[in-house]
PDB file of C-alpha atoms in Angstrom:
ATOM      1  CA  UNK Y 267      57.780  70.995-145.523  1.00 91.00           C
ATOM      2  CA  UNK Y 268      61.440  71.926-145.873  1.00 95.00           C
ATOM      3  CA  UNK Y 269      63.091  71.330-142.517  1.00 97.00           C
ATOM      4  CA  UNK Y 270      66.416  71.845-140.747  1.00 97.00           C
ATOM      5  CA  UNK Y 271      67.863  70.081-137.697  1.00 96.00           C
ATOM      6  CA  UNK Y 272      70.030  72.027-135.237  1.00 95.00           C
ATOM      7  CA  UNK Y 273      71.524  69.956-132.402  1.00 93.00           C
ATOM      8  CA  UNK Y 274      74.998  69.604-130.934  1.00 91.00           C
ATOM      9  CA  UNK Y 275      74.514  65.876-130.220  1.00 90.00           C
ATOM     10  CA  UNK Y 276      75.357  63.689-133.273  1.00 90.00           C
ATOM     11  CA  UNK Y 277      73.146  60.826-132.061  1.00 87.00           C
ATOM     12  CA  UNK Y 278      70.198  63.178-131.648  1.00 90.00           C
ATOM     13  CA  UNK Y 279      70.726  64.449-135.215  1.00 93.00           C
ATOM     14  CA  UNK Y 280      70.875  60.887-136.545  1.00 93.00           C
ATOM     15  CA  UNK Y 281      67.640  59.971-134.775  1.00 92.00           C
ATOM     16  CA  UNK Y 282      65.804  63.019-136.147  1.00 94.00           C
ATOM     17  CA  UNK Y 283      67.176  62.352-139.634  1.00 95.00           C
ATOM     18  CA  UNK Y 284      65.757  58.834-139.438  1.00 92.00           C
ATOM     19  CA  UNK Y 285      62.385  60.154-138.266  1.00 93.00           C
ATOM     20  CA  UNK Y 286      62.274  62.730-141.065  1.00 94.00           C
ATOM     21  CA  UNK Y 287      62.922  60.039-143.681  1.00 92.00           C
ATOM     22  CA  UNK Y 288      59.832  58.168-142.464  1.00 91.00           C
ATOM     23  CA  UNK Y 289      57.517  61.108-143.148  1.00 92.00           C
ATOM     24  CA  UNK Y 290      56.911  61.732-146.849  1.00 89.00           C
ATOM     25  CA  UNK Y 291      55.836  65.330-146.347  1.00 89.00           C
ATOM     26  CA  UNK Y 292      59.174  66.348-144.772  1.00 94.00           C
ATOM     27  CA  UNK Y 293      62.263  67.304-146.772  1.00 95.00           C
ATOM     28  CA  UNK Y 294      65.494  67.658-144.803  1.00 96.00           C
ATOM     29  CA  UNK Y 295      67.591  70.373-146.437  1.00 97.00           C
ATOM     30  CA  UNK Y 296      70.387  70.776-143.871  1.00 96.00           C
ATOM     31  CA  UNK Y 297      71.678  69.861-140.401  1.00 96.00           C
ATOM     32  CA  UNK Y 298      73.878  71.867-138.034  1.00 95.00           C
ATOM     33  CA  UNK Y 299      75.718  70.930-134.849  1.00 92.00           C
ATOM     34  CA  UNK Y 300      75.635  74.478-133.518  1.00 89.00           C
ATOM     35  CA  UNK Y 301      73.187  77.348-133.788  1.00 90.00           C
ATOM     36  CA  UNK Y 302      75.731  79.998-134.816  1.00 90.00           C
ATOM     37  CA  UNK Y 303      76.453  78.295-138.152  1.00 89.00           C
ATOM     38  CA  UNK Y 304      72.724  78.017-138.841  1.00 91.00           C
ATOM     39  CA  UNK Y 305      71.869  81.722-138.549  1.00 92.00           C
ATOM     40  CA  UNK Y 306      72.937  82.841-142.040  1.00 90.00           C
ATOM     41  CA  UNK Y 307      71.496  79.705-143.671  1.00 93.00           C
ATOM     42  CA  UNK Y 308      68.066  80.279-142.144  1.00 92.00           C
ATOM     43  CA  UNK Y 309      68.097  83.957-143.067  1.00 90.00           C
ATOM     44  CA  UNK Y 310      69.056  83.226-146.691  1.00 92.00           C
ATOM     45  CA  UNK Y 311      66.958  80.140-147.459  1.00 93.00           C
ATOM     46  CA  UNK Y 312      63.310  79.139-147.441  1.00 93.00           C
ATOM     47  CA  UNK Y 313      62.819  76.917-144.409  1.00 94.00           C
ATOM     48  CA  UNK Y 314      59.381  75.851-143.169  1.00 94.00           C
ATOM     49  CA  UNK Y 315      60.335  74.035-139.976  1.00 96.00           C
ATOM     50  CA  UNK Y 316      63.296  73.804-137.585  1.00 95.00           C
ATOM     51  CA  UNK Y 317      63.942  71.006-135.104  1.00 96.00           C
ATOM     52  CA  UNK Y 318      65.918  73.050-132.594  1.00 92.00           C
ATOM     53  CA  UNK Y 319      67.834  71.906-129.515  1.00 90.00           C
ATOM     54  CA  UNK Y 320      67.614  74.401-126.649  1.00 86.00           C
ATOM     55  CA  UNK Y 321      70.742  73.642-124.643  1.00 84.00           C
ATOM     56  CA  UNK Y 322      73.811  74.087-126.831  1.00 85.00           C
ATOM     57  CA  UNK Y 323      77.202  75.523-125.860  1.00 82.00           C
ATOM     58  CA  UNK Y 324      77.878  79.233-126.394  1.00 83.00           C
ATOM     59  CA  UNK Y 325      74.628  79.952-128.257  1.00 85.00           C
ATOM     60  CA  UNK Y 326      71.377  78.369-127.116  1.00 83.00           C
ATOM     61  CA  UNK Y 327      68.363  77.555-129.229  1.00 85.00           C
ATOM     62  CA  UNK Y 328      66.465  80.390-127.576  1.00 82.00           C
ATOM     63  CA  UNK Y 329      69.298  82.833-128.394  1.00 85.00           C
ATOM     64  CA  UNK Y 330      69.196  81.571-131.963  1.00 88.00           C
ATOM     65  CA  UNK Y 331      65.452  82.070-132.265  1.00 83.00           C
ATOM     66  CA  UNK Y 332      65.761  85.632-130.989  1.00 83.00           C
ATOM     67  CA  UNK Y 333      68.538  86.346-133.521  1.00 87.00           C
ATOM     68  CA  UNK Y 334      67.206  85.123-136.847  1.00 88.00           C
ATOM     69  CA  UNK Y 335      65.307  87.537-139.085  1.00 83.00           C
ATOM     70  CA  UNK Y 336      63.073  84.950-140.758  1.00 81.00           C
ATOM     71  CA  UNK Y 337      60.928  82.961-138.353  1.00 84.00           C
ATOM     72  CA  UNK Y 338      60.094  79.449-139.566  1.00 91.00           C
ATOM     73  CA  UNK Y 339      57.984  77.139-137.453  1.00 92.00           C
ATOM     74  CA  UNK Y 340      60.016  75.682-134.592  1.00 91.00           C
ATOM     75  CA  UNK Y 341      59.832  72.402-132.683  1.00 92.00           C
ATOM     76  CA  UNK Y 342      62.137  72.494-129.673  1.00 89.00           C
ATOM     77  CA  UNK Y 343      64.076  69.368-128.711  1.00 88.00           C
ATOM     78  CA  UNK Y 344      65.883  68.991-125.384  1.00 81.00           C
ATOM     79  CA  UNK Y 345      66.778  66.593-122.597  1.00 75.00           C
ATOM     80  CA  UNK Y 346      65.272  68.954-120.038  1.00 65.00           C
ATOM     81  CA  UNK Y 347      61.582  69.767-119.536  1.00 56.00           C
ATOM     82  CA  UNK Y 348      62.286  72.956-117.544  1.00 54.00           C
ATOM     83  CA  UNK Y 349      62.170  75.120-120.677  1.00 50.00           C
ATOM     84  CA  UNK Y 350      58.753  73.974-121.925  1.00 46.00           C
ATOM     85  CA  UNK Y 351      56.844  77.073-120.863  1.00 45.00           C
ATOM     86  CA  UNK Y 352      59.484  79.426-122.271  1.00 49.00           C
ATOM     87  CA  UNK Y 353      59.454  77.471-125.518  1.00 49.00           C
ATOM     88  CA  UNK Y 354      55.708  77.839-125.959  1.00 49.00           C
ATOM     89  CA  UNK Y 355      55.888  81.527-125.047  1.00 52.00           C
ATOM     90  CA  UNK Y 356      58.327  81.974-127.945  1.00 61.00           C
ATOM     91  CA  UNK Y 357      55.690  80.578-130.269  1.00 69.00           C
ATOM     92  CA  UNK Y 358      57.091  77.068-130.666  1.00 79.00           C
ATOM     93  CA  UNK Y 359      54.848  74.531-132.387  1.00 84.00           C
ATOM     94  CA  UNK Y 360      55.780  71.883-129.846  1.00 83.00           C
ATOM     95  CA  UNK Y 361      58.365  70.829-127.286  1.00 81.00           C
ATOM     96  CA  UNK Y 362      59.928  67.350-127.477  1.00 84.00           C
ATOM     97  CA  UNK Y 363      61.811  65.870-124.534  1.00 80.00           C
ATOM     98  CA  UNK Y 364      64.658  63.457-125.312  1.00 79.00           C
ATOM     99  CA  UNK Y 365      64.709  60.543-125.833  1.00 80.00           C
ATOM    100  CA  UNK Y 366      62.046  61.381-128.413  1.00 86.00           C
ATOM    101  CA  UNK Y 367      59.626  58.578-129.353  1.00 87.00           C
ATOM    102  CA  UNK Y 368      58.481  58.536-132.965  1.00 89.00           C
ATOM    103  CA  UNK Y 369      54.785  58.969-132.151  1.00 87.00           C
ATOM    104  CA  UNK Y 370      55.565  62.256-130.342  1.00 88.00           C
ATOM    105  CA  UNK Y 371      57.711  63.411-133.249  1.00 92.00           C
ATOM    106  CA  UNK Y 372      54.872  62.646-135.642  1.00 90.00           C
ATOM    107  CA  UNK Y 373      52.368  64.455-133.455  1.00 88.00           C
ATOM    108  CA  UNK Y 374      54.531  67.579-133.642  1.00 89.00           C
ATOM    109  CA  UNK Y 375      54.820  67.319-137.418  1.00 92.00           C
ATOM    110  CA  UNK Y 376      51.034  67.071-137.759  1.00 89.00           C
ATOM    111  CA  UNK Y 377      50.658  70.167-135.609  1.00 86.00           C
ATOM    112  CA  UNK Y 378      53.173  72.068-137.733  1.00 89.00           C
ATOM    113  CA  UNK Y 379      51.383  71.043-140.930  1.00 87.00           C
ATOM    114  CA  UNK Y 380      48.034  72.148-139.502  1.00 84.00           C
ATOM    115  CA  UNK Y 381      49.523  75.593-138.953  1.00 84.00           C
ATOM    116  CA  UNK Y 382      51.290  75.788-142.313  1.00 82.00           C
ATOM    117  CA  UNK Y 383      48.527  74.253-144.438  1.00 77.00           C
ATOM    118  CA  UNK Y 384      45.455  73.115-142.471  1.00 62.00           C
ATOM    119  CA  UNK Y 385      43.575  71.672-145.453  1.00 54.00           C
ATOM    120  CA  UNK Y 386      46.265  69.130-146.361  1.00 53.00           C
ATOM    121  CA  UNK Y 387      47.820  68.339-142.996  1.00 46.00           C
ATOM    122  CA  UNK Y 388      46.356  64.880-142.551  1.00 47.00           C
ATOM    123  CA  UNK Y 389      46.837  63.763-146.170  1.00 48.00           C
ATOM    124  CA  UNK Y 390      50.463  64.889-146.074  1.00 46.00           C
ATOM    125  CA  UNK Y 391      51.429  62.242-143.536  1.00 47.00           C
ATOM    126  CA  UNK Y 392      52.865  59.078-145.060  1.00 46.00           C
ATOM    127  CA  UNK Y 393      50.498  56.103-144.993  1.00 42.00           C
ATOM    128  CA  UNK Y 394      53.114  53.867-143.398  1.00 44.00           C
ATOM    129  CA  UNK Y 395      53.684  56.106-140.389  1.00 48.00           C
ATOM    130  CA  UNK Y 396      52.202  55.457-136.988  1.00 46.00           C
ATOM    131  CA  UNK Y 397      49.160  57.523-136.059  1.00 42.00           C
ATOM    132  CA  UNK Y 398      49.914  60.273-133.526  1.00 43.00           C
ATOM    133  CA  UNK Y 399      48.534  60.282-130.030  1.00 44.00           C
ATOM    134  CA  UNK Y 400      45.766  62.662-129.024  1.00 43.00           C
ATOM    135  CA  UNK Y 401      46.597  66.349-129.016  1.00 53.00           C
ATOM    136  CA  UNK Y 402      47.188  68.014-125.682  1.00 70.00           C
ATOM    137  CA  UNK Y 403      44.161  69.822-124.268  1.00 84.00           C
ATOM    138  CA  UNK Y 404      45.829  72.809-122.613  1.00 87.00           C
ATOM    139  CA  UNK Y 405      48.275  75.654-123.173  1.00 85.00           C
ATOM    140  CA  UNK Y 406      50.377  77.966-121.027  1.00 84.00           C
ATOM    141  CA  UNK Y 407      50.014  81.746-121.278  1.00 85.00           C
ATOM    142  CA  UNK Y 408      52.041  84.484-119.641  1.00 84.00           C
ATOM    143  CA  UNK Y 409      50.004  86.590-117.207  1.00 84.00           C
ATOM    144  CA  UNK Y 410      51.800  89.242-115.161  1.00 76.00           C
ATOM    145  CA  UNK Y 411      54.648  87.367-113.439  1.00 75.00           C
ATOM    146  CA  UNK Y 412      53.626  83.762-113.959  1.00 81.00           C
ATOM    147  CA  UNK Y 413      52.815  81.234-116.651  1.00 83.00           C
ATOM    148  CA  UNK Y 414      49.228  80.090-116.303  1.00 86.00           C
ATOM    149  CA  UNK Y 415      47.966  76.727-117.512  1.00 88.00           C
ATOM    150  CA  UNK Y 416      44.655  77.020-119.361  1.00 91.00           C
ATOM    151  CA  UNK Y 417      42.528  74.023-120.330  1.00 93.00           C
ATOM    152  CA  UNK Y 418      40.963  74.512-123.763  1.00 93.00           C
ATOM    153  CA  UNK Y 419      37.612  73.246-122.463  1.00 94.00           C
ATOM    154  CA  UNK Y 420      37.517  76.070-119.889  1.00 96.00           C
ATOM    155  CA  UNK Y 421      37.925  78.856-122.455  1.00 97.00           C
ATOM    156  CA  UNK Y 422      34.676  80.556-123.504  1.00 97.00           C
ATOM    157  CA  UNK Y 423      36.058  83.055-126.016  1.00 97.00           C
ATOM    158  CA  UNK Y 424      39.069  85.253-126.701  1.00 97.00           C
ATOM    159  CA  UNK Y 425      38.992  88.969-127.409  1.00 96.00           C
ATOM    160  CA  UNK Y 426      41.821  90.704-129.265  1.00 93.00           C
ATOM    161  CA  UNK Y 427      43.082  94.065-127.986  1.00 90.00           C
ATOM    162  CA  UNK Y 428      45.912  95.229-130.256  1.00 79.00           C
ATOM    163  CA  UNK Y 429      49.010  93.338-129.013  1.00 78.00           C
ATOM    164  CA  UNK Y 430      47.156  91.719-126.102  1.00 89.00           C
ATOM    165  CA  UNK Y 431      44.250  89.318-125.801  1.00 93.00           C
ATOM    166  CA  UNK Y 432      41.684  88.687-123.091  1.00 95.00           C
ATOM    167  CA  UNK Y 433      40.934  85.003-122.561  1.00 96.00           C
ATOM    168  CA  UNK Y 434      37.531  84.572-120.899  1.00 97.00           C
ATOM    169  CA  UNK Y 435      36.934  81.351-118.969  1.00 97.00           C
ATOM    170  CA  UNK Y 436      34.057  79.413-117.437  1.00 96.00           C
ATOM    171  CA  UNK Y 437      34.814  80.740-113.929  1.00 94.00           C
ATOM    172  CA  UNK Y 438      33.637  84.206-115.060  1.00 92.00           C
ATOM    173  CA  UNK Y 439      37.189  85.554-115.093  1.00 93.00           C
ATOM    174  CA  UNK Y 440      39.572  86.613-117.834  1.00 94.00           C
ATOM    175  CA  UNK Y 441      43.323  86.432-118.327  1.00 94.00           C
ATOM    176  CA  UNK Y 442      45.194  89.215-120.119  1.00 93.00           C
ATOM    177  CA  UNK Y 443      48.265  88.059-122.020  1.00 90.00           C
ATOM    178  CA  UNK Y 444      50.670  89.419-124.619  1.00 87.00           C
ATOM    179  CA  UNK Y 445      50.128  87.326-127.753  1.00 84.00           C
ATOM    180  CA  UNK Y 446      48.646  87.880-131.191  1.00 83.00           C
ATOM    181  CA  UNK Y 447      45.155  86.712-132.052  1.00 87.00           C
ATOM    182  CA  UNK Y 448      46.406  85.106-135.262  1.00 85.00           C
ATOM    183  CA  UNK Y 449      48.860  82.956-133.301  1.00 83.00           C
ATOM    184  CA  UNK Y 450      46.055  81.764-131.054  1.00 88.00           C
ATOM    185  CA  UNK Y 451      43.871  81.134-134.085  1.00 86.00           C
ATOM    186  CA  UNK Y 452      46.546  78.875-135.567  1.00 82.00           C
ATOM    187  CA  UNK Y 453      46.916  77.018-132.293  1.00 83.00           C
ATOM    188  CA  UNK Y 454      43.219  76.621-131.487  1.00 88.00           C
ATOM    189  CA  UNK Y 455      41.541  76.108-134.857  1.00 84.00           C
ATOM    190  CA  UNK Y 456      41.944  72.341-134.548  1.00 81.00           C
ATOM    191  CA  UNK Y 457      40.712  72.331-130.947  1.00 86.00           C
ATOM    192  CA  UNK Y 458      37.077  73.276-131.575  1.00 90.00           C
ATOM    193  CA  UNK Y 459      37.602  77.048-131.731  1.00 93.00           C
ATOM    194  CA  UNK Y 460      36.561  79.357-134.560  1.00 93.00           C
ATOM    195  CA  UNK Y 461      37.477  82.908-135.551  1.00 93.00           C
ATOM    196  CA  UNK Y 462      34.196  84.777-136.128  1.00 96.00           C
ATOM    197  CA  UNK Y 463      35.415  88.361-136.088  1.00 95.00           C
ATOM    198  CA  UNK Y 464      38.732  90.143-136.434  1.00 93.00           C
ATOM    199  CA  UNK Y 465      38.600  90.670-132.655  1.00 95.00           C
ATOM    200  CA  UNK Y 466      37.079  87.384-131.473  1.00 97.00           C
ATOM    201  CA  UNK Y 467      37.801  83.660-131.362  1.00 96.00           C
ATOM    202  CA  UNK Y 468      35.108  81.508-129.774  1.00 96.00           C
ATOM    203  CA  UNK Y 469      34.932  78.006-128.315  1.00 95.00           C
ATOM    204  CA  UNK Y 470      32.146  76.415-130.360  1.00 94.00           C
ATOM    205  CA  UNK Y 471      31.151  73.997-127.589  1.00 94.00           C
ATOM    206  CA  UNK Y 472      30.112  76.940-125.387  1.00 95.00           C
ATOM    207  CA  UNK Y 473      27.809  78.580-127.946  1.00 95.00           C
ATOM    208  CA  UNK Y 474      24.260  78.738-126.523  1.00 94.00           C
ATOM    209  CA  UNK Y 475      22.570  80.186-129.583  1.00 94.00           C
ATOM    210  CA  UNK Y 476      23.146  82.046-132.840  1.00 93.00           C
ATOM    211  CA  UNK Y 477      21.041  85.133-133.448  1.00 85.00           C
ATOM    212  CA  UNK Y 478      21.429  86.747-136.881  1.00 82.00           C
ATOM    213  CA  UNK Y 479      24.987  88.063-136.836  1.00 92.00           C
ATOM    214  CA  UNK Y 480      25.801  87.263-133.227  1.00 95.00           C
ATOM    215  CA  UNK Y 481      26.542  84.252-131.059  1.00 96.00           C
ATOM    216  CA  UNK Y 482      25.571  83.962-127.417  1.00 96.00           C
ATOM    217  CA  UNK Y 483      28.204  82.553-125.068  1.00 96.00           C
ATOM    218  CA  UNK Y 484      27.469  82.750-121.349  1.00 93.00           C
ATOM    219  CA  UNK Y 485      25.782  86.169-121.156  1.00 92.00           C
ATOM    220  CA  UNK Y 486      27.944  87.758-123.868  1.00 95.00           C
ATOM    221  CA  UNK Y 487      26.686  88.465-127.395  1.00 96.00           C
ATOM    222  CA  UNK Y 488      29.641  88.313-129.751  1.00 97.00           C
ATOM    223  CA  UNK Y 489      29.430  89.719-133.309  1.00 96.00           C
ATOM    224  CA  UNK Y 490      30.002  87.597-136.416  1.00 96.00           C
ATOM    225  CA  UNK Y 491      31.637  89.646-139.154  1.00 94.00           C
ATOM    226  CA  UNK Y 492      30.818  89.114-142.830  1.00 91.00           C
ATOM    227  CA  UNK Y 493      34.394  88.082-143.659  1.00 90.00           C
ATOM    228  CA  UNK Y 494      34.256  85.124-141.248  1.00 91.00           C
ATOM    229  CA  UNK Y 495      30.546  84.299-141.479  1.00 90.00           C
ATOM    230  CA  UNK Y 496      30.550  81.750-144.320  1.00 88.00           C
ATOM    231  CA  UNK Y 497      33.472  79.730-142.954  1.00 88.00           C
ATOM    232  CA  UNK Y 498      31.933  79.689-139.482  1.00 90.00           C
ATOM    233  CA  UNK Y 499      28.474  78.622-140.708  1.00 89.00           C
ATOM    234  CA  UNK Y 500      30.019  75.884-142.859  1.00 84.00           C
ATOM    235  CA  UNK Y 501      31.910  74.595-139.866  1.00 83.00           C
ATOM    236  CA  UNK Y 502      28.789  74.291-137.728  1.00 84.00           C
ATOM    237  CA  UNK Y 503      26.669  73.051-140.680  1.00 73.00           C
ATOM    238  CA  UNK Y 504      24.292  76.014-140.939  1.00 62.00           C
TER     239      UNK Y 504
END
């Protein structure tokens, strides 16, 4: 993955440069000490991943992300954890709090590679790097006027409704949030979830039975479309 580092702290840039050198699948193509200088470069070059500081003078990482035309994958880096929810709501791959340990950096890189190229993500990591820690088992979603924490194990299935999705949970409730189904698919595909229809993502662990072209979860029969059927059946060994 071609990556860029944007951070106003020279020591933070040096640390990330060192981390990048340890991962064979990463290629550092540029660094910037302010976000303003990086805007035109990102818009004019092919960049897969940005390590982006949030708090920078005059032009924050969030301002930068809202300005650029091309949207590479982003891993936020910051000394403050207060922006974590906002970072995830902007579609960030991960959120790293300084000082950043290498195993957390590597975990974020694996996650980015799973999104960019799921089939080669694990092989792309250098053999001499340290194995990442377990992936987190929750996410935050925006619902009305608050950010709600949702444990992956509590999600039954997700239904797409144009720009919104309904996330149905084990307490027989649902949460309506503004996010694309494809973004959730990228996030959840490695967490035991499967896309079985253009409008549905399901949590495989909650499937009670499979009946022809439908799955039964709780009391809901969810259709399996032909375009997703083979991949789903292969995944569950049918």
